[in-house]
Coordinates of C-alpha atoms and ligand atoms in Angstrom, one line a residue:
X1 CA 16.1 14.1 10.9
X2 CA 13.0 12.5 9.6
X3 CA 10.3 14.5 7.0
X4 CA 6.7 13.1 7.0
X5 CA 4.9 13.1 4.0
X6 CA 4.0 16.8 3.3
X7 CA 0.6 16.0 0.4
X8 CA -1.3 13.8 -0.6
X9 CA 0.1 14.4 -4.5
X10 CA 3.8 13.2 -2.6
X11 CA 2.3 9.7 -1.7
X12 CA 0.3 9.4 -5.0
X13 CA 4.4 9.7 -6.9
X14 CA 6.0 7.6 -4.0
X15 CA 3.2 4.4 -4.5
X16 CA 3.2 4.9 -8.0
X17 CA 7.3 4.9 -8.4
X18 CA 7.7 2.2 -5.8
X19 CA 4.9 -0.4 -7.0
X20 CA 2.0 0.2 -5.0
X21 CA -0.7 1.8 -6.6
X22 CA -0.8 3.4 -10.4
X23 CA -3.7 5.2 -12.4
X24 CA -5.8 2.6 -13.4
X25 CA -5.2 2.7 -17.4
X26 CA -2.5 5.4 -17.6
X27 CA -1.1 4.6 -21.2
X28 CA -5.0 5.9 -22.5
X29 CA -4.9 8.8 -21.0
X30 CA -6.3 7.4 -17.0
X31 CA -9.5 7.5 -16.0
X32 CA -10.4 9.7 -12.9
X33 CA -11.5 7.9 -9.3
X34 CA -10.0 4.2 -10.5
X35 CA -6.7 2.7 -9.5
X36 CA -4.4 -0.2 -9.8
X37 CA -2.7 -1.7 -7.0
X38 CA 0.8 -3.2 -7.7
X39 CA 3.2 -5.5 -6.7
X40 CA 4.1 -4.7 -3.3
X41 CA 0.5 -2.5 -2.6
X42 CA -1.4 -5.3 -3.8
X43 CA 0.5 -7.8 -0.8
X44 CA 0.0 -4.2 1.9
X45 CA -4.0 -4.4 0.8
X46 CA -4.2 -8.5 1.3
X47 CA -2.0 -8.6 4.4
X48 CA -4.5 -5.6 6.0
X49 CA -7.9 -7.3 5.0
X50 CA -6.5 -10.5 6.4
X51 CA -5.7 -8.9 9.6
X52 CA -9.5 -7.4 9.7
X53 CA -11.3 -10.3 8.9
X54 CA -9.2 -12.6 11.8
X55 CA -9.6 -9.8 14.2
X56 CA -13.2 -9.4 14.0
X57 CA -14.4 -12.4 12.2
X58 CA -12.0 -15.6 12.8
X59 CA -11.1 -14.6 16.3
X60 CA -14.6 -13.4 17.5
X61 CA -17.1 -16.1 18.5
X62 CA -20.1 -13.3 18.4
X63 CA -19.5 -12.5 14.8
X64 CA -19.6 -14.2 11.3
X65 CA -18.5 -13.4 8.0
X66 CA -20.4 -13.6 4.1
X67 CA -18.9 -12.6 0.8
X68 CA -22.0 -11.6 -1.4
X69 CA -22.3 -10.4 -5.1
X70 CA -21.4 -7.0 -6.1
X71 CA -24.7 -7.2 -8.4
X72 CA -27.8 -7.5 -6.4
X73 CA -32.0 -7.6 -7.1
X74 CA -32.5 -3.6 -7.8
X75 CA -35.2 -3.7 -5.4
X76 CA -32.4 -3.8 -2.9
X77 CA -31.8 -0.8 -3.0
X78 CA -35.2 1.1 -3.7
X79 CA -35.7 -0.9 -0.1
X80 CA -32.8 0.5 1.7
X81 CA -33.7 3.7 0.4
X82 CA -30.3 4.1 -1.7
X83 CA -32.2 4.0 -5.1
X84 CA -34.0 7.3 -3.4
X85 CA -31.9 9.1 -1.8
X86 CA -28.4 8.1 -1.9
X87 CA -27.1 11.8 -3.5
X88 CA -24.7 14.2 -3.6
X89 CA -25.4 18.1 -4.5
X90 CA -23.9 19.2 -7.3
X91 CA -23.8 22.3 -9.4
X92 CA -22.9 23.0 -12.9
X93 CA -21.4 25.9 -14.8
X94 CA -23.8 28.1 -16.9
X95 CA -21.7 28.3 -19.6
X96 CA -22.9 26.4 -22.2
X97 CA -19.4 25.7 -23.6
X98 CA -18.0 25.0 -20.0
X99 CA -20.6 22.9 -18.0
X100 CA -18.0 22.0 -15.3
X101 CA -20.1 19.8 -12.7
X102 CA -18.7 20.1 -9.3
X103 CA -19.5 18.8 -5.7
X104 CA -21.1 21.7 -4.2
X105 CA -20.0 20.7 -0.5
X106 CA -16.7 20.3 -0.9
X107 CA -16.1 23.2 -3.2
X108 CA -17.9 25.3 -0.3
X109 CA -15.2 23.5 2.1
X110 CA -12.2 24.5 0.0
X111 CA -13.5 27.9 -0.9
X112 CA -14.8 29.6 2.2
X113 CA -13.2 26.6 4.7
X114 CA -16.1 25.6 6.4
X115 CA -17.2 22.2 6.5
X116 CA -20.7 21.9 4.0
X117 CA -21.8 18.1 4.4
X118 CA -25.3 17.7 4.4
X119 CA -25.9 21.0 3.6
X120 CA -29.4 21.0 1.8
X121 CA -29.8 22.5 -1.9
X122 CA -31.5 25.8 -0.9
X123 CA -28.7 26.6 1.6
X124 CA -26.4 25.7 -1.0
X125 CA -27.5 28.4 -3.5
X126 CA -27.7 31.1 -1.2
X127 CA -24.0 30.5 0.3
X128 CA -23.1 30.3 -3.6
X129 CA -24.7 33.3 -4.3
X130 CA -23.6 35.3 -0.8
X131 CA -20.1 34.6 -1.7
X132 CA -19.8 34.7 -5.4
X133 CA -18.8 31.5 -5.5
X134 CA -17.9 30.5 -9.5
X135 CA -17.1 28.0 -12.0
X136 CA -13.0 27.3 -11.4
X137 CA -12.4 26.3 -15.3
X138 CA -13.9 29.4 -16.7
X139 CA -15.0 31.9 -13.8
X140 CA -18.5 32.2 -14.7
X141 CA -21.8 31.6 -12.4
X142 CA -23.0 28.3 -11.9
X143 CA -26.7 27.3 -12.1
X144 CA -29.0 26.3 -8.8
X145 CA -27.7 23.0 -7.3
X146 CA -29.4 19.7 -7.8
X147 CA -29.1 15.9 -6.3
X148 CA -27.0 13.4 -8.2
X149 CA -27.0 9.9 -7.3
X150 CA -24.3 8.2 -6.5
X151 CA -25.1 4.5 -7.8
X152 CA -24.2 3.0 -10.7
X153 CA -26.3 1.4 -12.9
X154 CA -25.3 -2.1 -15.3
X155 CA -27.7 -4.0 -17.7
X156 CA -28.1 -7.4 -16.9
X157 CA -28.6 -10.0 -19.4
X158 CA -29.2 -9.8 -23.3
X159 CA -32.0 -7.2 -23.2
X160 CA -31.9 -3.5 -22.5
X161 CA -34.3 -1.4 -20.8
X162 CA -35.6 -0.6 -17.2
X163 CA -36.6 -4.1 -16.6
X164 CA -32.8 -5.0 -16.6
X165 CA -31.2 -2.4 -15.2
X166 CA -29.4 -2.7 -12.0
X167 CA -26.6 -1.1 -10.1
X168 CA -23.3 -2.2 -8.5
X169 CA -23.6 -1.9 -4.8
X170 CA -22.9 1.8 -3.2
X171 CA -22.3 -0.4 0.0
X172 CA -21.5 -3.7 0.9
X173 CA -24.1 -3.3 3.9
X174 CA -27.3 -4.5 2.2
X175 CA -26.3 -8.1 1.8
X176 CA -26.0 -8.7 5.6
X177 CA -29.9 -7.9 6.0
X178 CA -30.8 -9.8 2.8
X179 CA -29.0 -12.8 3.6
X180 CA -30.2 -12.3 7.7
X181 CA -32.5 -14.9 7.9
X182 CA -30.3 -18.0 6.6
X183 CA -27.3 -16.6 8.3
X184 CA -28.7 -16.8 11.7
X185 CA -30.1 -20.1 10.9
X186 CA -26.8 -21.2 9.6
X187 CA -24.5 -20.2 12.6
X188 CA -26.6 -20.7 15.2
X189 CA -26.1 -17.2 15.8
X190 CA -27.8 -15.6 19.5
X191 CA -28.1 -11.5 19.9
X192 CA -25.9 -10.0 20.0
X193 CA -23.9 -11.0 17.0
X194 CA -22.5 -9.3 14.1
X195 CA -22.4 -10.3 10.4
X196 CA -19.0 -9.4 8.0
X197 CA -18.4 -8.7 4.6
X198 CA -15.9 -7.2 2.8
X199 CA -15.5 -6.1 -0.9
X200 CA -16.1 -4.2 -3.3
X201 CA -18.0 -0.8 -3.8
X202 CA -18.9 1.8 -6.5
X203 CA -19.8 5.3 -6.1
X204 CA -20.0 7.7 -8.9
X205 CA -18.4 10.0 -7.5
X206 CA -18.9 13.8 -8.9
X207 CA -15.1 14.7 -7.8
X208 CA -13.2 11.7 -7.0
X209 CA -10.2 13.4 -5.2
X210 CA -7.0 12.9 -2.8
X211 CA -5.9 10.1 -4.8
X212 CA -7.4 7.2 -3.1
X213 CA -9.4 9.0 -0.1
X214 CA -12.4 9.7 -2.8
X215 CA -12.4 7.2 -5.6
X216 CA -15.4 5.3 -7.8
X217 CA -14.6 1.4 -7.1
X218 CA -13.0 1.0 -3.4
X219 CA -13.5 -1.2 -1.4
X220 CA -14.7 -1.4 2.2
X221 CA -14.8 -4.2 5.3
X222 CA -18.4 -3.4 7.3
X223 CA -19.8 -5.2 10.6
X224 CA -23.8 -4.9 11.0
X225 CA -23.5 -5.5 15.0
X226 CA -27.5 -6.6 15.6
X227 CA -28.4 -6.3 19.3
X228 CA -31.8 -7.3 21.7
X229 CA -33.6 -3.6 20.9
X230 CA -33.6 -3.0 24.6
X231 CA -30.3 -3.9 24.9
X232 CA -28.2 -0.6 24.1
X233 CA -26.7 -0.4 27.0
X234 CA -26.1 -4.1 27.7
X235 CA -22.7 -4.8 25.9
X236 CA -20.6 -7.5 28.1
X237 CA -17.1 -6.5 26.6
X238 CA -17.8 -2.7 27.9
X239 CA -15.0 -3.0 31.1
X240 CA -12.0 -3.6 27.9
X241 CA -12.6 -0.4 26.8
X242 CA -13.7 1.9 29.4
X243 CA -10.3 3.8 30.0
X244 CA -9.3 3.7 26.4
X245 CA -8.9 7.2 25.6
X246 CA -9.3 9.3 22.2
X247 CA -9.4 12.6 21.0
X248 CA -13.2 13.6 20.3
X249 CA -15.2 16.3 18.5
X250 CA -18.9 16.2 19.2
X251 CA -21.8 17.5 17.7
X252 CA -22.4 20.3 20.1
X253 CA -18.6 21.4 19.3
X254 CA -19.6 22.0 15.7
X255 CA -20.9 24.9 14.5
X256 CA -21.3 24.8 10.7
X257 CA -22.0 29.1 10.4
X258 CA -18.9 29.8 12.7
X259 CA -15.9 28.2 14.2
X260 CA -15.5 25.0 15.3
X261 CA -14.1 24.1 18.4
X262 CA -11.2 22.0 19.0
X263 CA -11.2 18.2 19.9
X264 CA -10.2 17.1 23.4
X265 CA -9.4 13.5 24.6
X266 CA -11.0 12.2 26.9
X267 CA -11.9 7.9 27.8
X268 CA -14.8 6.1 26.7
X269 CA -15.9 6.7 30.6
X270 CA -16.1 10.1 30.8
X271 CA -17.8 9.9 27.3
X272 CA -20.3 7.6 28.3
X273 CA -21.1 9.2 31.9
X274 CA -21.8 12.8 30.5
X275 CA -23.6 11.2 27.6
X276 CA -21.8 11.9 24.9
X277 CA -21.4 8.8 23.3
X278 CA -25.0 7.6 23.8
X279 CA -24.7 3.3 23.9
X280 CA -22.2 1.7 25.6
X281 CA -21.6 -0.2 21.9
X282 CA -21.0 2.5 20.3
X283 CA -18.5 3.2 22.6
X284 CA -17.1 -0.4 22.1
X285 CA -16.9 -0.4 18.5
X286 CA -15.3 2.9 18.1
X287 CA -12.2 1.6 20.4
X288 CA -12.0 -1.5 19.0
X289 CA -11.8 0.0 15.8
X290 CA -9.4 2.7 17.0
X291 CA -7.3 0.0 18.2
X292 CA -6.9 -2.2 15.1
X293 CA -5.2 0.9 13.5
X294 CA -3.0 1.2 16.2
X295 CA -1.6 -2.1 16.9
X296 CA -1.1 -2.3 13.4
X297 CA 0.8 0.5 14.1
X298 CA -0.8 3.6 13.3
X299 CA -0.1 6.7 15.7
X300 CA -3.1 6.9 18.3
X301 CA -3.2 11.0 18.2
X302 CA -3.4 11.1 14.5
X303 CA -7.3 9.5 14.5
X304 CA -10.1 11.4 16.3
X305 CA -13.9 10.0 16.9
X306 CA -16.5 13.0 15.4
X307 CA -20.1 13.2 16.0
X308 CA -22.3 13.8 12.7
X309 CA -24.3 17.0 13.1
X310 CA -27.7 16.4 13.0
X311 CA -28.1 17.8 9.4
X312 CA -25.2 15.3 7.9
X313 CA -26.4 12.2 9.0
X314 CA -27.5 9.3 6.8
X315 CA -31.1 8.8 5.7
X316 CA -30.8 5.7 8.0
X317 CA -29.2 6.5 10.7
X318 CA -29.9 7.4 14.7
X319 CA -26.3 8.6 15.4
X320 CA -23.2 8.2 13.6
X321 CA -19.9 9.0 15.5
X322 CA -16.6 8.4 12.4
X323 CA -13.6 7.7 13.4
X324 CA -11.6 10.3 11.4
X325 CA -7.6 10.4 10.8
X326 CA -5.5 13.2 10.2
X327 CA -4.9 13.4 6.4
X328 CA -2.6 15.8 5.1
X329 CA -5.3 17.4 3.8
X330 CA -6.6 17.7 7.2
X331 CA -9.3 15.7 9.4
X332 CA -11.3 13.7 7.2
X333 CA -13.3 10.1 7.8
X334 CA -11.4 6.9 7.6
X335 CA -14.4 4.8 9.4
X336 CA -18.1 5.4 9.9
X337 CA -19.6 4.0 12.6
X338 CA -23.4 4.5 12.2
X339 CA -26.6 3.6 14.2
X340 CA -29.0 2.1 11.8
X341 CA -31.4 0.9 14.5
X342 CA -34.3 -1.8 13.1
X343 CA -34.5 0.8 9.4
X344 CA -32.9 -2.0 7.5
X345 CA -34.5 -5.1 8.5
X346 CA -37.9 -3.4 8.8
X347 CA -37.4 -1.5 4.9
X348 CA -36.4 -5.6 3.9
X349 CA -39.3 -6.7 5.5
X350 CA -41.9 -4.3 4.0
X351 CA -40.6 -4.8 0.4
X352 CA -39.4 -8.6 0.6
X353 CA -42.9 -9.5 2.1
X354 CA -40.4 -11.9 4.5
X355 CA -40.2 -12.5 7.9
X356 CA -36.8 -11.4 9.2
X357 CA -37.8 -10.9 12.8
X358 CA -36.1 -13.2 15.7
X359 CA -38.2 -15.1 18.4
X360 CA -37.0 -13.6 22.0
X361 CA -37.0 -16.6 24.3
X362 CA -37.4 -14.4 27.2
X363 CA -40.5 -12.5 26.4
X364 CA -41.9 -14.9 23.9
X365 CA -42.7 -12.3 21.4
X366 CA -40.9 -11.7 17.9
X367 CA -38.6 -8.8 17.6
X368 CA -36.7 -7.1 15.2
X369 CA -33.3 -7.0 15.7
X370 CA -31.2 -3.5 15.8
X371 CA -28.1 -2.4 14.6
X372 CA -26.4 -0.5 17.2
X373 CA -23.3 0.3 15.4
X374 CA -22.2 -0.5 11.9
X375 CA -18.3 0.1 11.3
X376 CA -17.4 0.2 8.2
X377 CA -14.1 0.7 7.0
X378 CA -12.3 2.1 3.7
X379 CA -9.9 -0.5 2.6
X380 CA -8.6 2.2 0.3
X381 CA -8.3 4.8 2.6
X382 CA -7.0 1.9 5.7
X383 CA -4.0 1.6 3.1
X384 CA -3.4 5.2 2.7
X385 CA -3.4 5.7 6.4
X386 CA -0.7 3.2 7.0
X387 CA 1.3 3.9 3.8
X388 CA 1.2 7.6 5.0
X389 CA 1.5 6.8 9.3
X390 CA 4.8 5.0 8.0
X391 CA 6.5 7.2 5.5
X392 CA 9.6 9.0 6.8
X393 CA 11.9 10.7 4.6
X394 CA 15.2 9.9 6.4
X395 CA 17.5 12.7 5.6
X396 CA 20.7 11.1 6.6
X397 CA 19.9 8.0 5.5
X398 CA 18.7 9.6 2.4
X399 CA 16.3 7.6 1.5
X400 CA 12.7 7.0 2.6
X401 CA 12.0 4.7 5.3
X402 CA 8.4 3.0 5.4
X403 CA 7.8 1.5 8.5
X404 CA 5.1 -0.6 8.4
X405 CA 4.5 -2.9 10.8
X406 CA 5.7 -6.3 10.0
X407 CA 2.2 -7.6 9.6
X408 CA 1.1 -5.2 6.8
X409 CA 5.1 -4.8 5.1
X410 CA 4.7 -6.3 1.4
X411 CA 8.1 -8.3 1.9
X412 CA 8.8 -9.8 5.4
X413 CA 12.3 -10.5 4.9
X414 CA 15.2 -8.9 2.3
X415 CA 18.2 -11.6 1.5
X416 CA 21.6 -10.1 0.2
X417 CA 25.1 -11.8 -1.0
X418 CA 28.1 -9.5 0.3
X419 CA 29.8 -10.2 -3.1
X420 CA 28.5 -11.9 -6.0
X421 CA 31.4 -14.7 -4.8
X422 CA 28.4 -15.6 -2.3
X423 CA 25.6 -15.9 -4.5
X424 CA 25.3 -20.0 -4.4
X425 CA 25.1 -19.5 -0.6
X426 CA 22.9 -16.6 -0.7
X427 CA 20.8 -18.1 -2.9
X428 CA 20.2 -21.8 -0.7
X429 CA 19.4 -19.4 2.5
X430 CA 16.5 -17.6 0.0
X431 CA 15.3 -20.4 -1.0
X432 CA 14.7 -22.0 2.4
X433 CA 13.1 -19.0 3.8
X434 CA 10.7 -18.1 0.9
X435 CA 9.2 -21.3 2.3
X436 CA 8.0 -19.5 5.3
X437 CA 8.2 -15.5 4.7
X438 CA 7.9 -13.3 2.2
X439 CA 11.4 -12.8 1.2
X440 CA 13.1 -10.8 -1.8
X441 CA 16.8 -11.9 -3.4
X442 CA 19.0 -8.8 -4.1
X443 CA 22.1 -8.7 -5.2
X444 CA 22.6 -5.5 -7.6
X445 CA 24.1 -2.2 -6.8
X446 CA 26.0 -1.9 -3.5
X447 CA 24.9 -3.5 -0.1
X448 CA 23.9 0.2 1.1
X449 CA 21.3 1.1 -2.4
X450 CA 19.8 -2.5 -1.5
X451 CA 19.1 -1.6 2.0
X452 CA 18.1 2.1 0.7
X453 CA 15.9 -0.3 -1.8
X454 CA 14.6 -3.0 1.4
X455 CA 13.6 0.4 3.9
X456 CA 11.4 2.4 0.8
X457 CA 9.0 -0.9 0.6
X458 CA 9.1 -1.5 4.2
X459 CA 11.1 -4.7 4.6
X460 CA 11.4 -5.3 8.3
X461 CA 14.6 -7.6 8.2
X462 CA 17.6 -8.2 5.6
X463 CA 19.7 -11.0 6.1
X464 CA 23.4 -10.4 4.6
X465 CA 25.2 -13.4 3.8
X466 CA 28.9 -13.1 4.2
X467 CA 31.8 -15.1 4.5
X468 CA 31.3 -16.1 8.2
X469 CA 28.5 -17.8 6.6
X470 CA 30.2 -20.1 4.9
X471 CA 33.0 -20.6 7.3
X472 CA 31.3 -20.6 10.9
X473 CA 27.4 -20.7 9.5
X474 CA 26.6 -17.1 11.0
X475 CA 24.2 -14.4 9.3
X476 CA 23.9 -11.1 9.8
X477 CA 20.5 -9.4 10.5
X478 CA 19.8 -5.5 10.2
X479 CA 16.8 -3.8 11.3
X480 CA 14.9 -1.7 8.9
X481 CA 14.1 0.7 11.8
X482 CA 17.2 1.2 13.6
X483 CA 19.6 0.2 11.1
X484 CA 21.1 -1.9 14.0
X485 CA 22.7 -5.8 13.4
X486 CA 22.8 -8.6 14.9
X487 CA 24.8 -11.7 14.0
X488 CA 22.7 -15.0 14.4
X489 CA 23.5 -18.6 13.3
X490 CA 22.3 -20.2 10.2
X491 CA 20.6 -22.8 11.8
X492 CA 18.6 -20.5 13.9
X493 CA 17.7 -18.0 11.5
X494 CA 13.9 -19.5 10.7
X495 CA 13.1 -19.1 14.0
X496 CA 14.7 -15.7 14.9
X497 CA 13.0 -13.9 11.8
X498 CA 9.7 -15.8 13.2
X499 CA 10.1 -14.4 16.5
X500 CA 11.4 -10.8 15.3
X501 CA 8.0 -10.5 12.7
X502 CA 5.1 -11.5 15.4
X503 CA 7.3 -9.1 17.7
X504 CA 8.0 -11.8 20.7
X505 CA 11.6 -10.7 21.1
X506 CA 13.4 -7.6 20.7
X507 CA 16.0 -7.2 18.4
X508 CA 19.1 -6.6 20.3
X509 CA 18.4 -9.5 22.3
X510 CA 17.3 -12.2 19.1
X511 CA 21.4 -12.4 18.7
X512 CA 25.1 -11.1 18.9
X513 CA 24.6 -7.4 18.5
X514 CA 27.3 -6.0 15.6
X515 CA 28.9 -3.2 17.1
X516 CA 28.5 0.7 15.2
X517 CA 31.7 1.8 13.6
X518 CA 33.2 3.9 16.6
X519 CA 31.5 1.8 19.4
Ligands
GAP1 N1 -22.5 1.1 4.9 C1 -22.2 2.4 5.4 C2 -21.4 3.2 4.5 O1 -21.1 2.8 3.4 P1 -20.0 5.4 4.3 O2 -19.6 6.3 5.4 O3 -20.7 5.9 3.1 O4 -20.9 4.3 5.1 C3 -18.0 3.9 4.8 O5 -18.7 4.6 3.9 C4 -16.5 4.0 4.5 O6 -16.2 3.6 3.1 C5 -15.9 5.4 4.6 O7 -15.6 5.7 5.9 C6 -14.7 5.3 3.7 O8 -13.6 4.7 4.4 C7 -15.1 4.3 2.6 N2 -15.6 5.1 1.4 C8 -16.8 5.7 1.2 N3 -16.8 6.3 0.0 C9 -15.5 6.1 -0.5 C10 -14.9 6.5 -1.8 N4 -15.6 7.2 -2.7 N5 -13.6 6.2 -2.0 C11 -12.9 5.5 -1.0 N6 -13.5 5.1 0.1 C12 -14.8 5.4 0.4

């Protein structure tokens, strides 16, 4: 029997003990919303950005990427409407010796278990009020709610005041539409295209909360995908996704005063012919998306697409559909997958005083560009979703077993001695194979801890070396998953483990199967 991981506070203890992720600056004390990724989470968090930006940057011919700075002109963001508007609600204890701050949404969610996003101020108070709703440090009443933004702000350069003030990005968005212009010059790029980025963002957040779902410096991977304004219902890769299927929630089957109804699955067909997913690209980029988590091995059923209700919705946006996953805190957004329409380009237009419109061939007039759906991914909370999709707490093993798929796993490939006797032998096969894979040399505690040891950080493949090794130049393989072996020869080993990782050939059939005591 396997257990799956049960909270959120479980995974937090298991990354930290294991070498993933630790409080950033835990010998002062920590500091809330900031973490530290570690030796094997910092490889899981490479290995799933690379996968991202080769799926759909390196191996797309409609999209390019950018990498721009984290500190940007401030008027970047009093254009994009951030500077204004990008808040949270949050109320604060009366008590004078107390003053606990609090995010009035959520605390609305986890009181009366309803969701609250986008919930405006004056609704706020009242559902405060109605339900007596008070300070959890000290139990007294809190005063009327108010925004907080979210942003930032640094001083840049030697003198302070408002002339040098600027924040660190909320987004990573903004420099796609700054840097339009030369982009498309640059690439030669033809609507409709899409322009990448990933990297960091900061958000200071009122609760930072689930351990990395909610923190203050994450970092996300976002698309802008610009199309022909006319063209929402034009998207040529439609056909690959029509029958994909997904569980949905819609705005309609949210009702923020009562209950909400249940999500149904359903393909991107049917939810395109009864107009529930209005563009045929939003439809595309929510499977797409889907898929990446997937193949990269992900359980389809735990993720669900949901609408944003009309009062939730970003200052910027037509529609937003998120792709949400199945926390163990419950449904909450991995992805969002916003239509920003023409606000960006024509905000950067009407403060930059530049012209960031396109020439249509076909009509010979100028046009601005629109972005039909924007999908922008958590990195943080992509890691937690496949740290948590692959944690199994293998009772008769009795030890955890993460399976991540070989592309994400930290270590590709685990190398043991039988005995110590072995160790020169061991040590040449290592050494050769560190040249292609990841690989990790173990040789304390018995061969069954180092397995135990291998399976908790997700090591696909271990390689004993025994004394058929030596004599007739065989190795044994064992599978993380099944605990199966299968004896291989030495010479062929670099090209099995190759094989076995990209998942051309299956196990059993990559070399001699070892028979189970009792076979
Ligand atoms: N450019 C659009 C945008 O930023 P968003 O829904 O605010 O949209 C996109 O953020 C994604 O960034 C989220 O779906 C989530 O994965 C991640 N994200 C946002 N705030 C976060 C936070 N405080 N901590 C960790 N990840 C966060």
């Amino acid at each position: 029997m396997t257990n799956k991981i049960k909270t959120i506070d479980e995974m937090a203890a298991f990354c930290k003990r294991k070498g993933f992720v630790y409080p950033n600056s835990e010998i002062y004390g920590g500091i809330a919303g900031f973490f530290d990724y570690g030796p094997y989470g910092s490889e899981v968090k490479n290995n799933l950005k690379q996968d991202w930006w080769k799926t759909f940057v390196q191996q797309r011919d409609d999209v390019v990427g950018i990498d721009g700075s984290i500190i940007t002109h401030p008027t970047v963001w009093v254009a994009s409407g951030h500077a204004g508007s990008f808040a949270d609600i949050m109320v604060t204890c009366s008590n004078p010796k107390c003053k606990t701050k609090v995010r009035a949404d959520q605390y609305i969610e986890e009181k009366l278990n309803f969701p609250a996003d986008g919930m405006k101020a004056e609704t706020i108070n009242a559902v405060f009020a109605e339900n007596d709703l008070r300070c959890p440090e000290c139990g007294e009443k809190f005063l009327p709610a108010n925004d907080f933004n979210l942003m930032f702000t640094t001083q840049v350069g030697p003198e302070e005041g408002s002339d040098s003030m600027a924040y660190l990005r909320p987004e990573t968005a903004q420099l796609m539409f700054t840097n339009f212009r030369l982009v498309v010059e640059n690439s030669r790029l033809k609507l409709p295209f899409g322009i990448a980025q990933m990297g960091k963002a900061f958000r200071n957040e009122i609760s930072p909360r689930g351990f990395l779902f909610r923190c203050r410096e994450f970092e996300q991977m976002e698309i802008e995908y610009f199309i022909h304004p006319d063209a929402n219902n034009k998207c040529p890769y439609i056909d690959e996704i029509l029958n994909h299927k997904m569980l949905y929630v819609d705005a309609k089957m949210q009702d923020t005063e009562g209950e909400n109804l249940p999500e149904e699955k359903a393909s991107m067909k049917q939810l395109l012919d009864k107009g529930i997913i209005m563009t045929q690209w939003h439809a595309y980029w929510l499977s797409i998306v889907h898929e990446w988590y997937t193949n990269l091995g992900a359980t389809p059923d735990n993720f669900r697409i949901r609408q944003h209700v009309a009062t939730e919705k970003s200052h910027y946006a037509l529609d937003t559909w998120d792709l949400e996953y199945h926390f163990p805190f419950g449904w909450k957004e991995l992805v969002g997958i916003a239509n920003r329409t023409d606000f960006d380009l024509k905000q950067h237009i009407e403060y930059s005083k530049n012209d960031l419109s396109l020439f249509d061939e076909e009509t010979k007039t100028k046009i601005i560009p629109h972005v039909v759906a924007e999908p922008s991914l958590g990195v943080d909370r992509s890691f937690l979703v496949f740290m948590i999709d692959a944690y199994n707490d293998d009772q008769e093993r009795g030890n955890i077993v993460l399976k991540l798929h070989p592309k994400l796993a930290p270590v590709k490939v685990g190398v043991f001695p039988l005995v110590n006797k072995l160790h020169d032998e061991a040590m040449e096969i290592y050494n050769d194979l560190k040249k292609s894979f990841i690989a990790k040399y173990d040789k304390s505690g018995s061969v069954g801890r180092r397995y135990a040891r291998a399976d908790e950080i997700g090591t696909p493949y271990c390689v004993t070396v025994d004394f058929d090794t030596k004599e007739k130049g065989l190795v044994t393989i064992r599978d993380r998953d099944t605990t199966k072996q299968i004896v291989v020869k030495l010479d062929e080993l670099k090209e099995v483990l190759d094989k076995l990782l990209k998942e051309e050939i299956e196990f059993e059939k990559a070399g001699e199967p070892v028979k189970a005591k009792g076979e």
